[in-house]
CSV table of C-alpha atoms in Angstrom, one decimal:
chain,number,residue,atom,x,y,z
A,34,MET,CA,7.4,7.7,-26.7
A,35,LYS,CA,4.3,6.3,-28.3
A,36,LEU,CA,1.4,4.0,-27.6
A,37,TYR,CA,0.1,1.3,-30.0
A,38,ASP,CA,-3.6,1.2,-29.3
A,39,CYS,CA,-6.9,0.0,-30.7
A,40,THR,CA,-9.9,2.2,-29.8
A,41,THR,CA,-12.4,-0.7,-30.0
A,42,ALA,CA,-10.6,-3.1,-27.7
A,43,PRO,CA,-11.1,-3.4,-24.0
A,44,ASN,CA,-7.6,-4.0,-22.8
A,45,PRO,CA,-6.0,-0.9,-24.3
A,46,ARG,CA,-9.0,1.1,-23.0
A,47,ARG,CA,-7.7,0.4,-19.5
A,48,VAL,CA,-4.5,2.4,-20.4
A,49,ARG,CA,-6.6,5.1,-22.2
A,50,ILE,CA,-8.7,5.7,-19.1
A,51,PHE,CA,-5.6,5.8,-16.9
A,52,LEU,CA,-4.0,8.4,-19.1
A,53,ALA,CA,-7.2,10.4,-19.3
A,54,GLU,CA,-7.4,10.5,-15.5
A,55,LYS,CA,-3.8,11.8,-15.4
A,56,GLY,CA,-4.4,14.3,-18.2
A,57,ILE,CA,-1.6,12.7,-20.3
A,58,ALA,CA,-1.7,12.9,-24.1
A,59,LEU,CA,0.6,10.6,-26.0
A,60,PRO,CA,1.2,10.0,-29.7
A,61,THR,CA,-0.9,7.0,-30.6
A,62,ILE,CA,-0.8,4.6,-33.4
A,63,GLN,CA,-4.0,2.6,-34.1
A,64,VAL,CA,-3.7,-1.1,-34.8
A,65,ASP,CA,-6.7,-2.5,-36.5
A,66,LEU,CA,-7.3,-5.8,-34.6
A,67,ARG,CA,-10.5,-6.5,-36.6
A,68,SER,CA,-8.6,-6.7,-39.9
A,69,GLY,CA,-5.8,-8.7,-38.4
A,70,GLU,CA,-3.2,-5.9,-38.5
A,71,GLN,CA,-1.6,-7.4,-35.3
A,72,PHE,CA,-0.5,-10.5,-37.2
A,73,ARG,CA,1.3,-8.6,-40.0
A,74,PRO,CA,5.1,-8.8,-40.0
A,75,GLU,CA,5.4,-5.1,-39.3
A,76,PHE,CA,3.5,-5.4,-36.1
A,77,ARG,CA,5.1,-8.7,-35.0
A,78,ALA,CA,8.4,-6.9,-35.2
A,79,ILE,CA,7.0,-4.4,-32.6
A,80,ASN,CA,5.3,-7.0,-30.4
A,81,PRO,CA,5.7,-10.7,-31.1
A,82,ALA,CA,2.8,-11.4,-28.8
A,83,CYS,CA,0.5,-9.6,-31.4
A,84,THR,CA,-1.4,-7.7,-28.7
A,85,VAL,CA,-2.1,-4.1,-27.9
A,86,PRO,CA,-1.5,-1.9,-25.9
A,87,VAL,CA,2.2,-1.5,-26.5
A,88,LEU,CA,4.2,1.4,-25.0
A,89,GLU,CA,7.3,2.3,-26.9
A,90,PHE,CA,10.0,4.3,-25.1
A,91,ASP,CA,12.2,6.7,-26.8
A,92,ASP,CA,15.2,4.3,-26.6
A,93,GLY,CA,13.1,1.7,-28.5
A,94,GLU,CA,12.3,-0.6,-25.5
A,95,ARG,CA,8.7,-1.7,-25.5
A,96,ILE,CA,6.3,-3.1,-23.0
A,97,ALA,CA,3.0,-4.7,-23.7
A,98,GLU,CA,1.3,-5.2,-20.3
A,99,VAL,CA,-1.4,-2.8,-19.2
A,100,VAL,CA,-0.5,-2.5,-15.5
A,101,ALA,CA,3.2,-2.2,-16.3
A,102,ILE,CA,2.4,0.7,-18.7
A,103,CYS,CA,0.3,2.4,-16.1
A,104,SER,CA,3.0,2.0,-13.4
A,105,TYR,CA,5.4,3.9,-15.6
A,106,PHE,CA,3.0,6.9,-15.8
A,107,GLU,CA,2.2,6.6,-12.1
A,108,ALA,CA,5.9,7.1,-11.5
A,109,THR,CA,6.4,10.0,-14.0
A,110,HIS,CA,3.1,11.7,-13.4
A,111,PRO,CA,2.2,11.0,-9.7
A,112,ASP,CA,-0.9,13.3,-9.6
A,113,PRO,CA,-3.6,12.3,-9.3
A,114,PRO,CA,-2.4,9.0,-7.7
A,115,LEU,CA,-4.2,6.0,-9.2
A,116,MET,CA,-2.1,3.2,-7.7
A,117,GLY,CA,-2.3,4.1,-4.0
A,118,ILE,CA,-0.4,6.3,-1.6
A,119,GLY,CA,2.2,4.8,0.7
A,120,ALA,CA,3.5,1.2,0.8
A,121,GLN,CA,0.4,-0.4,2.4
A,122,ASP,CA,-2.2,1.4,0.4
A,123,ARG,CA,-0.3,0.8,-2.8
A,124,ALA,CA,-0.2,-2.9,-2.0
A,125,ILE,CA,-3.9,-3.0,-1.3
A,126,VAL,CA,-4.7,-1.2,-4.6
A,127,ALA,CA,-2.3,-3.7,-6.5
A,128,ALA,CA,-4.1,-6.6,-4.9
A,129,ARG,CA,-7.6,-5.4,-5.7
A,130,GLN,CA,-6.5,-4.6,-9.3
A,131,SER,CA,-4.9,-8.0,-9.7
A,132,ARG,CA,-8.0,-9.8,-8.5
A,133,ALA,CA,-10.3,-7.7,-10.7
A,134,GLU,CA,-8.0,-8.6,-13.7
A,135,ARG,CA,-7.9,-12.3,-13.1
A,136,GLU,CA,-11.3,-13.0,-11.7
A,137,GLY,CA,-13.1,-10.3,-13.7
A,138,PHE,CA,-11.4,-9.2,-16.9
A,139,TRP,CA,-9.8,-12.5,-17.9
A,140,ALA,CA,-13.0,-14.4,-17.1
A,141,VAL,CA,-15.0,-12.2,-19.5
A,142,ALA,CA,-12.3,-12.6,-22.1
A,143,GLU,CA,-12.5,-16.4,-21.6
A,144,ALA,CA,-16.3,-16.4,-22.0
A,145,PHE,CA,-16.1,-14.0,-25.0
A,146,ARG,CA,-13.3,-15.6,-27.0
A,147,ASN,CA,-14.5,-19.2,-26.5
A,148,SER,CA,-18.0,-18.5,-27.7
A,149,THR,CA,-17.9,-15.8,-30.4
A,150,PRO,CA,-18.3,-17.3,-33.9
A,151,GLY,CA,-15.8,-14.8,-35.5
A,152,LEU,CA,-13.1,-16.0,-33.1
A,153,LYS,CA,-13.2,-19.7,-34.0
A,154,GLY,CA,-9.6,-21.0,-33.7
A,155,ARG,CA,-8.7,-17.8,-31.8
A,156,ALA,CA,-9.6,-18.6,-28.3
A,157,LEU,CA,-6.6,-16.8,-26.9
A,158,PRO,CA,-5.0,-13.5,-28.1
A,159,GLY,CA,-1.4,-13.9,-29.3
A,160,PRO,CA,0.5,-15.5,-32.2
A,161,ASP,CA,-0.8,-19.1,-31.6
A,162,ASP,CA,-4.1,-20.5,-32.7
A,163,TYR,CA,-6.2,-22.3,-30.1
A,164,GLU,CA,-9.5,-23.9,-30.6
A,165,GLN,CA,-12.5,-22.6,-28.7
A,166,ILE,CA,-13.5,-24.7,-25.7
A,167,PRO,CA,-17.3,-24.3,-25.1
A,168,ALA,CA,-17.0,-25.6,-21.5
A,169,LEU,CA,-14.6,-22.8,-20.8
A,170,ALA,CA,-17.0,-20.2,-22.2
A,171,GLU,CA,-19.6,-21.4,-19.8
A,172,ARG,CA,-17.2,-21.5,-16.9
A,173,GLY,CA,-16.2,-17.9,-17.7
A,174,ARG,CA,-19.8,-16.7,-17.5
A,175,THR,CA,-20.2,-18.4,-14.1
A,176,ARG,CA,-16.9,-16.8,-12.9
A,177,VAL,CA,-18.0,-13.3,-14.0
A,178,ALA,CA,-21.2,-13.7,-12.1
A,179,ARG,CA,-19.2,-14.8,-9.0
A,180,PHE,CA,-16.9,-11.8,-9.5
A,181,PHE,CA,-19.9,-9.3,-9.5
A,182,GLU,CA,-21.2,-10.9,-6.3
A,183,ALA,CA,-17.8,-10.6,-4.6
A,184,ILE,CA,-17.3,-7.0,-5.4
A,185,ASP,CA,-20.9,-6.2,-4.5
A,186,ARG,CA,-20.3,-7.4,-1.0
A,187,GLU,CA,-17.2,-5.2,-0.8
A,188,LEU,CA,-18.8,-2.2,-2.4
A,189,ALA,CA,-21.5,-2.2,0.3
A,190,ASP,CA,-18.9,-0.6,2.7
A,191,ARG,CA,-16.6,1.2,0.2
A,192,GLU,CA,-17.1,3.9,-2.4
A,193,PHE,CA,-14.5,2.4,-4.7
A,194,ILE,CA,-13.0,-1.0,-5.4
A,195,ALA,CA,-9.9,-0.3,-3.4
A,196,GLY,CA,-11.3,1.9,-0.7
A,197,ASP,CA,-12.3,5.6,-0.6
A,198,ARG,CA,-10.3,6.8,-3.6
A,199,TYR,CA,-10.7,6.0,-7.3
A,200,SER,CA,-7.8,3.9,-8.5
A,201,ILE,CA,-6.6,1.6,-11.3
A,202,ALA,CA,-8.7,-1.2,-9.6
A,203,ASP,CA,-11.8,0.8,-10.6
A,204,ILE,CA,-10.5,1.1,-14.1
A,205,THR,CA,-10.0,-2.7,-14.5
A,206,ALA,CA,-13.4,-3.4,-12.9
A,207,LEU,CA,-15.2,-0.7,-15.1
A,208,VAL,CA,-13.7,-2.1,-18.3
A,209,THR,CA,-14.7,-5.6,-17.1
A,210,VAL,CA,-18.3,-4.6,-16.6
A,211,ASP,CA,-18.5,-2.9,-20.0
A,212,PHE,CA,-16.8,-5.9,-21.7
A,213,ALA,CA,-19.2,-8.3,-20.0
A,214,GLY,CA,-22.0,-6.3,-21.8
A,215,TRP,CA,-20.5,-7.7,-25.1
A,216,ILE,CA,-21.5,-11.2,-24.0
A,217,LYS,CA,-24.9,-10.0,-22.5
A,218,LEU,CA,-23.8,-10.3,-18.9
A,219,PRO,CA,-25.2,-7.1,-17.3
A,220,VAL,CA,-24.6,-6.4,-13.7
A,221,PRO,CA,-27.6,-8.2,-12.0
A,222,ASP,CA,-30.2,-6.4,-10.0
A,223,GLU,CA,-29.1,-8.4,-7.0
A,224,CYS,CA,-25.8,-6.4,-7.1
A,225,PRO,CA,-27.1,-2.9,-6.2
A,226,HIS,CA,-23.7,-1.7,-4.9
A,227,VAL,CA,-22.0,-2.6,-8.2
A,228,ARG,CA,-24.7,-0.8,-10.1
A,229,ARG,CA,-24.3,2.3,-8.0
A,230,TRP,CA,-20.5,2.2,-8.3
A,231,HIS,CA,-20.6,1.5,-12.1
A,232,LYS,CA,-22.9,4.5,-12.6
A,233,ALA,CA,-20.5,6.7,-10.8
A,234,VAL,CA,-17.2,5.6,-12.5
A,235,ALA,CA,-18.9,5.4,-15.9
A,236,ALA,CA,-19.9,9.1,-15.5
A,237,ARG,CA,-16.3,10.3,-15.2
A,238,PRO,CA,-15.0,12.0,-18.3
A,239,SER,CA,-12.2,9.4,-18.5
A,240,ALA,CA,-14.7,6.6,-19.2
A,241,ALA,CA,-15.2,7.9,-22.7
A,242,ALA,CA,-11.5,7.2,-23.5
B,195,MET,CA,2.4,-8.4,10.5
B,196,LYS,CA,2.2,-12.1,9.5
B,197,LEU,CA,2.1,-14.3,6.4
B,198,TYR,CA,-0.2,-17.2,5.8
B,199,ASP,CA,1.8,-19.7,3.8
B,200,CYS,CA,1.9,-23.3,2.7
B,201,THR,CA,5.4,-24.6,2.2
B,202,THR,CA,4.4,-27.2,-0.4
B,203,ALA,CA,2.5,-24.8,-2.7
B,204,PRO,CA,4.1,-23.0,-5.7
B,205,ASN,CA,2.3,-19.6,-5.4
B,206,PRO,CA,3.3,-18.8,-1.8
B,207,ARG,CA,6.8,-20.0,-2.7
B,208,ARG,CA,7.1,-16.9,-5.0
B,209,VAL,CA,6.7,-14.7,-1.8
B,210,ARG,CA,9.1,-16.9,0.2
B,211,ILE,CA,11.8,-16.5,-2.4
B,212,PHE,CA,11.3,-12.8,-2.6
B,213,LEU,CA,11.6,-12.4,1.1
B,214,ALA,CA,14.7,-14.6,1.2
B,215,GLU,CA,16.4,-12.5,-1.4
B,216,LYS,CA,15.6,-9.4,0.8
B,217,GLY,CA,16.7,-11.2,4.0
B,218,ILE,CA,13.2,-10.5,5.6
B,219,ALA,CA,11.9,-12.9,8.2
B,220,LEU,CA,8.2,-12.8,9.0
B,221,PRO,CA,6.0,-14.6,11.5
B,222,THR,CA,4.4,-17.3,9.3
B,223,ILE,CA,1.3,-19.4,9.8
B,224,GLN,CA,1.1,-22.6,7.8
B,225,VAL,CA,-2.2,-23.5,6.1
B,226,ASP,CA,-2.5,-27.1,5.2
B,227,LEU,CA,-3.9,-27.0,1.7
B,228,ARG,CA,-3.8,-30.8,1.3
B,229,SER,CA,-6.1,-31.4,4.2
B,230,GLY,CA,-8.4,-28.6,3.0
B,231,GLU,CA,-7.7,-26.2,5.9
B,232,GLN,CA,-8.3,-23.3,3.5
B,233,PHE,CA,-12.0,-24.1,3.3
B,234,ARG,CA,-12.5,-24.1,7.1
B,235,PRO,CA,-14.6,-21.2,8.4
B,236,GLU,CA,-11.6,-20.0,10.4
B,237,PHE,CA,-9.5,-19.4,7.2
B,238,ARG,CA,-12.5,-18.2,5.1
B,239,ALA,CA,-12.8,-15.4,7.7
B,240,ILE,CA,-9.2,-14.5,6.9
B,241,ASN,CA,-9.4,-14.9,3.1
B,242,PRO,CA,-12.8,-15.6,1.5
B,243,ALA,CA,-10.9,-16.6,-1.7
B,244,CYS,CA,-9.5,-19.6,0.2
B,245,THR,CA,-6.0,-19.1,-1.1
B,246,VAL,CA,-2.5,-18.5,0.2
B,247,PRO,CA,-0.3,-16.5,0.4
B,248,VAL,CA,-2.1,-13.9,2.6
B,249,LEU,CA,-0.2,-11.0,4.2
B,250,GLU,CA,-1.9,-9.6,7.3
B,251,PHE,CA,-0.9,-6.0,8.3
B,252,ASP,CA,-0.8,-5.0,11.9
B,253,ASP,CA,-4.0,-3.0,11.4
B,254,GLY,CA,-5.8,-6.2,10.3
B,255,GLU,CA,-5.9,-5.4,6.6
B,256,ARG,CA,-5.0,-8.4,4.4
B,257,ILE,CA,-3.9,-8.9,0.9
B,258,ALA,CA,-3.8,-12.2,-1.0
B,259,GLU,CA,-2.0,-11.4,-4.3
B,260,VAL,CA,1.6,-12.4,-4.7
B,261,VAL,CA,2.9,-9.4,-6.6
B,262,ALA,CA,1.0,-7.0,-4.3
B,263,ILE,CA,2.6,-8.6,-1.3
B,264,CYS,CA,6.0,-8.4,-2.9
B,265,SER,CA,5.5,-4.7,-3.8
B,266,TYR,CA,4.9,-3.9,-0.2
B,267,PHE,CA,8.3,-5.3,0.8
B,268,GLU,CA,10.0,-3.7,-2.2
B,269,ALA,CA,8.8,-0.3,-0.8
B,270,THR,CA,9.7,-1.0,2.8
B,271,HIS,CA,13.0,-2.9,2.1
B,272,PRO,CA,14.3,-1.5,-1.2
B,273,ASP,CA,17.6,-3.4,-1.0
B,274,PRO,CA,18.3,-5.4,-3.0
B,275,PRO,CA,15.9,-4.1,-5.6
B,276,LEU,CA,13.9,-6.9,-7.1
B,277,MET,CA,11.3,-4.9,-9.0
B,278,GLY,CA,13.6,-2.6,-11.1
B,279,ILE,CA,15.3,0.7,-10.6
B,280,GLY,CA,13.7,3.9,-12.0
B,281,ALA,CA,10.4,4.3,-13.8
B,282,GLN,CA,11.2,2.7,-17.1
B,283,ASP,CA,13.1,-0.3,-15.6
B,284,ARG,CA,10.4,-0.9,-13.1
B,285,ALA,CA,7.8,-0.9,-15.9
B,286,ILE,CA,9.9,-3.4,-17.9
B,287,VAL,CA,10.3,-5.7,-14.9
B,288,ALA,CA,6.6,-5.5,-14.2
B,289,ALA,CA,5.8,-6.4,-17.8
B,290,ARG,CA,8.1,-9.4,-17.9
B,291,GLN,CA,6.8,-10.6,-14.5
B,292,SER,CA,3.2,-10.2,-15.6
B,293,ARG,CA,3.8,-12.1,-18.9
B,294,ALA,CA,5.6,-14.9,-17.0
B,295,GLU,CA,2.7,-15.1,-14.6
B,296,ARG,CA,0.0,-15.3,-17.2
B,297,GLU,CA,1.7,-17.3,-20.0
B,298,GLY,CA,3.9,-19.4,-17.7
B,299,PHE,CA,2.6,-19.8,-14.1
B,300,TRP,CA,-1.1,-19.8,-14.8
B,301,ALA,CA,-0.7,-22.1,-17.8
B,302,VAL,CA,1.1,-24.7,-15.7
B,303,ALA,CA,-1.7,-24.3,-13.1
B,304,GLU,CA,-4.3,-24.8,-15.8
B,305,ALA,CA,-2.6,-28.0,-17.0
B,306,PHE,CA,-2.1,-29.3,-13.5
B,307,ARG,CA,-5.5,-28.6,-12.0
B,308,ASN,CA,-7.4,-29.8,-15.0
B,309,SER,CA,-5.7,-33.2,-15.1
B,310,THR,CA,-4.7,-34.2,-11.6
B,311,PRO,CA,-7.1,-37.0,-10.3
B,312,GLY,CA,-7.0,-35.6,-6.8
B,313,LEU,CA,-8.3,-32.3,-8.0
B,314,LYS,CA,-11.5,-33.5,-9.7
B,315,GLY,CA,-14.1,-30.8,-9.3
B,316,ARG,CA,-11.4,-28.4,-8.2
B,317,ALA,CA,-10.1,-27.1,-11.5
B,318,LEU,CA,-9.7,-23.6,-10.0
B,319,PRO,CA,-8.5,-22.5,-6.6
B,320,GLY,CA,-11.0,-20.6,-4.6
B,321,PRO,CA,-14.3,-21.2,-2.8
B,322,ASP,CA,-16.2,-22.4,-5.9
B,323,ASP,CA,-16.0,-25.9,-7.4
B,324,TYR,CA,-15.4,-26.1,-11.1
B,325,GLU,CA,-15.2,-29.4,-13.1
B,326,GLN,CA,-11.9,-30.3,-14.8
B,327,ILE,CA,-11.8,-29.6,-18.6
B,328,PRO,CA,-9.5,-32.0,-20.2
B,329,ALA,CA,-9.1,-29.8,-23.3
B,330,LEU,CA,-7.9,-27.0,-21.1
B,331,ALA,CA,-5.2,-29.3,-19.5
B,332,GLU,CA,-3.9,-30.1,-22.9
B,333,ARG,CA,-4.0,-26.4,-24.0
B,334,GLY,CA,-2.1,-25.5,-20.8
B,335,ARG,CA,0.7,-27.9,-21.7
B,336,THR,CA,1.0,-26.5,-25.2
B,337,ARG,CA,1.1,-22.9,-23.8
B,338,VAL,CA,3.8,-23.9,-21.3
B,339,ALA,CA,5.9,-25.2,-24.2
B,340,ARG,CA,5.4,-22.0,-26.1
B,341,PHE,CA,6.4,-20.0,-23.0
B,342,PHE,CA,9.6,-21.9,-22.6
B,343,GLU,CA,10.4,-21.2,-26.3
B,344,ALA,CA,9.6,-17.5,-25.9
B,345,ILE,CA,11.8,-17.0,-22.9
B,346,ASP,CA,14.6,-19.1,-24.5
B,347,ARG,CA,14.7,-16.6,-27.4
B,348,GLU,CA,15.0,-13.7,-25.0
B,349,LEU,CA,17.5,-15.4,-22.7
B,350,ALA,CA,19.9,-15.8,-25.6
B,351,ASP,CA,20.8,-12.1,-25.2
B,352,ARG,CA,20.1,-11.5,-21.5
B,353,GLU,CA,21.3,-13.0,-18.3
B,354,PHE,CA,18.0,-12.7,-16.5
B,355,ILE,CA,14.3,-12.6,-17.5
B,356,ALA,CA,14.1,-8.8,-17.3
B,357,GLY,CA,17.7,-7.9,-18.3
B,358,ASP,CA,21.0,-8.0,-16.5
B,359,ARG,CA,19.7,-8.0,-12.9
B,360,TYR,CA,17.8,-10.8,-11.0
B,361,SER,CA,14.3,-9.7,-10.4
B,362,ILE,CA,10.8,-10.8,-9.4
B,363,ALA,CA,10.3,-11.9,-13.1
B,364,ASP,CA,13.0,-14.5,-12.5
B,365,ILE,CA,11.2,-15.6,-9.3
B,366,THR,CA,7.9,-16.1,-11.2
B,367,ALA,CA,9.7,-17.9,-14.1
B,368,LEU,CA,11.7,-20.1,-11.7
B,369,VAL,CA,8.7,-21.2,-9.8
B,370,THR,CA,6.9,-21.8,-13.1
B,371,VAL,CA,9.7,-24.2,-14.3
B,372,ASP,CA,9.7,-26.1,-11.1
B,373,PHE,CA,5.9,-26.3,-11.0
B,374,ALA,CA,5.9,-27.6,-14.6
B,375,GLY,CA,8.0,-30.5,-13.3
B,376,TRP,CA,4.9,-31.6,-11.3
B,377,ILE,CA,3.2,-32.3,-14.7
B,378,LYS,CA,6.3,-33.8,-16.3
B,379,LEU,CA,7.1,-30.8,-18.5
B,380,PRO,CA,10.8,-30.3,-18.1
B,381,VAL,CA,12.6,-27.5,-20.0
B,382,PRO,CA,13.3,-29.1,-23.4
B,383,ASP,CA,16.8,-29.6,-24.7
B,384,GLU,CA,15.9,-27.2,-27.5
B,385,CYS,CA,15.8,-24.4,-24.9
B,386,PRO,CA,19.5,-24.2,-23.8
B,387,HIS,CA,19.2,-20.6,-22.6
B,388,VAL,CA,16.4,-21.5,-20.3
B,389,ARG,CA,18.4,-24.4,-18.9
B,390,ARG,CA,21.4,-22.2,-18.3
B,391,TRP,CA,19.3,-19.5,-16.7
B,392,HIS,CA,17.3,-22.0,-14.6
B,393,LYS,CA,20.5,-23.7,-13.3
B,394,ALA,CA,21.8,-20.3,-12.2
B,395,VAL,CA,18.6,-19.0,-10.4
B,396,ALA,CA,17.9,-22.4,-8.8
B,397,ALA,CA,21.4,-22.4,-7.3
B,398,ARG,CA,20.7,-19.2,-5.4
B,399,PRO,CA,20.1,-19.8,-1.7
B,400,SER,CA,16.7,-18.2,-1.9
B,401,ALA,CA,15.5,-21.0,-4.2
B,402,ALA,CA,15.3,-23.3,-1.2
B,403,ALA,CA,12.7,-21.1,0.4
């Protein structure tokens, strides 16, 4: 089994943090996204979607979705649990993770990819070229601000994104906050609970992954 | 336990099909999205994101994400399995579901919400108003076409989206195809495998849910 990764990219960092929390070490192959290695025929044969992370199983099957990769390791290495304990808690963690991904992580990606000069014509990851849409960059920034406000209200009563235990929802939200720094969208002073929470999760050794 | 639903909307239909496949009947409350019931204070108190489906547990906790809701019932009603069997298969199903959701379902939603006259100023679901972006509607249509091509290549060798067993990935892709019909994007003749697969999954009794 091996992991295709890129240490400078936010999406594979979600998997790296998850593995670090579990204490799992995997053979890893770096794919240099900045030089366009993901578009070379060798990598397209591995993942036609031209994205990392990719987990390759020993039988050659591959999966290229962050939460799916994490769910595999949650099943094979249940301790510490990062995706909830019991049916209801697992569903709550999944829901909070999913919301953080859609409203947070993808909104930052939308703002970043639609405004960064070096990504002209590359507004979406993947094999197809899409022009940047400036209005979408702007909308992304607004959505990220709304996301911070939403989790601030929730973190007023909770230690972590999905309750009183650190989970994959914290990993997605942490990487979202750090990714938002790339487009100069820091957590605002008006979100003290997010700042408190971010300080705590960013101080965990796994955050360096 | 109860489910907040809207029988005319594609996203809650994913949950309804999942429950029908499992043979689960739940007390259901209809929320009339067309008359704006999701924005009334009564429903905002239930889900501040103003979306359905919402699953309410007996202890009052609520979750509003389709896959999270399905994962709860997969855990409590494992037969028939709709999210894979064993760690690797479950991860593969999760990855195919996630890809179908992002590249298929949300791309259709993007095309639909950014072009439908009745949704002016409502380009995203949720409590906040966002203007339509015509370029995003067009990009959504292109992405849906790419998604159909991608799954056509895969369905050449597989009976179902995630392999040889019907799964939640088929449910997401089925609802995506039917939703694409709303914006007059039928499965093209050049995708015979998608047409064969769609005919089969649409003929299952659950598809009427």
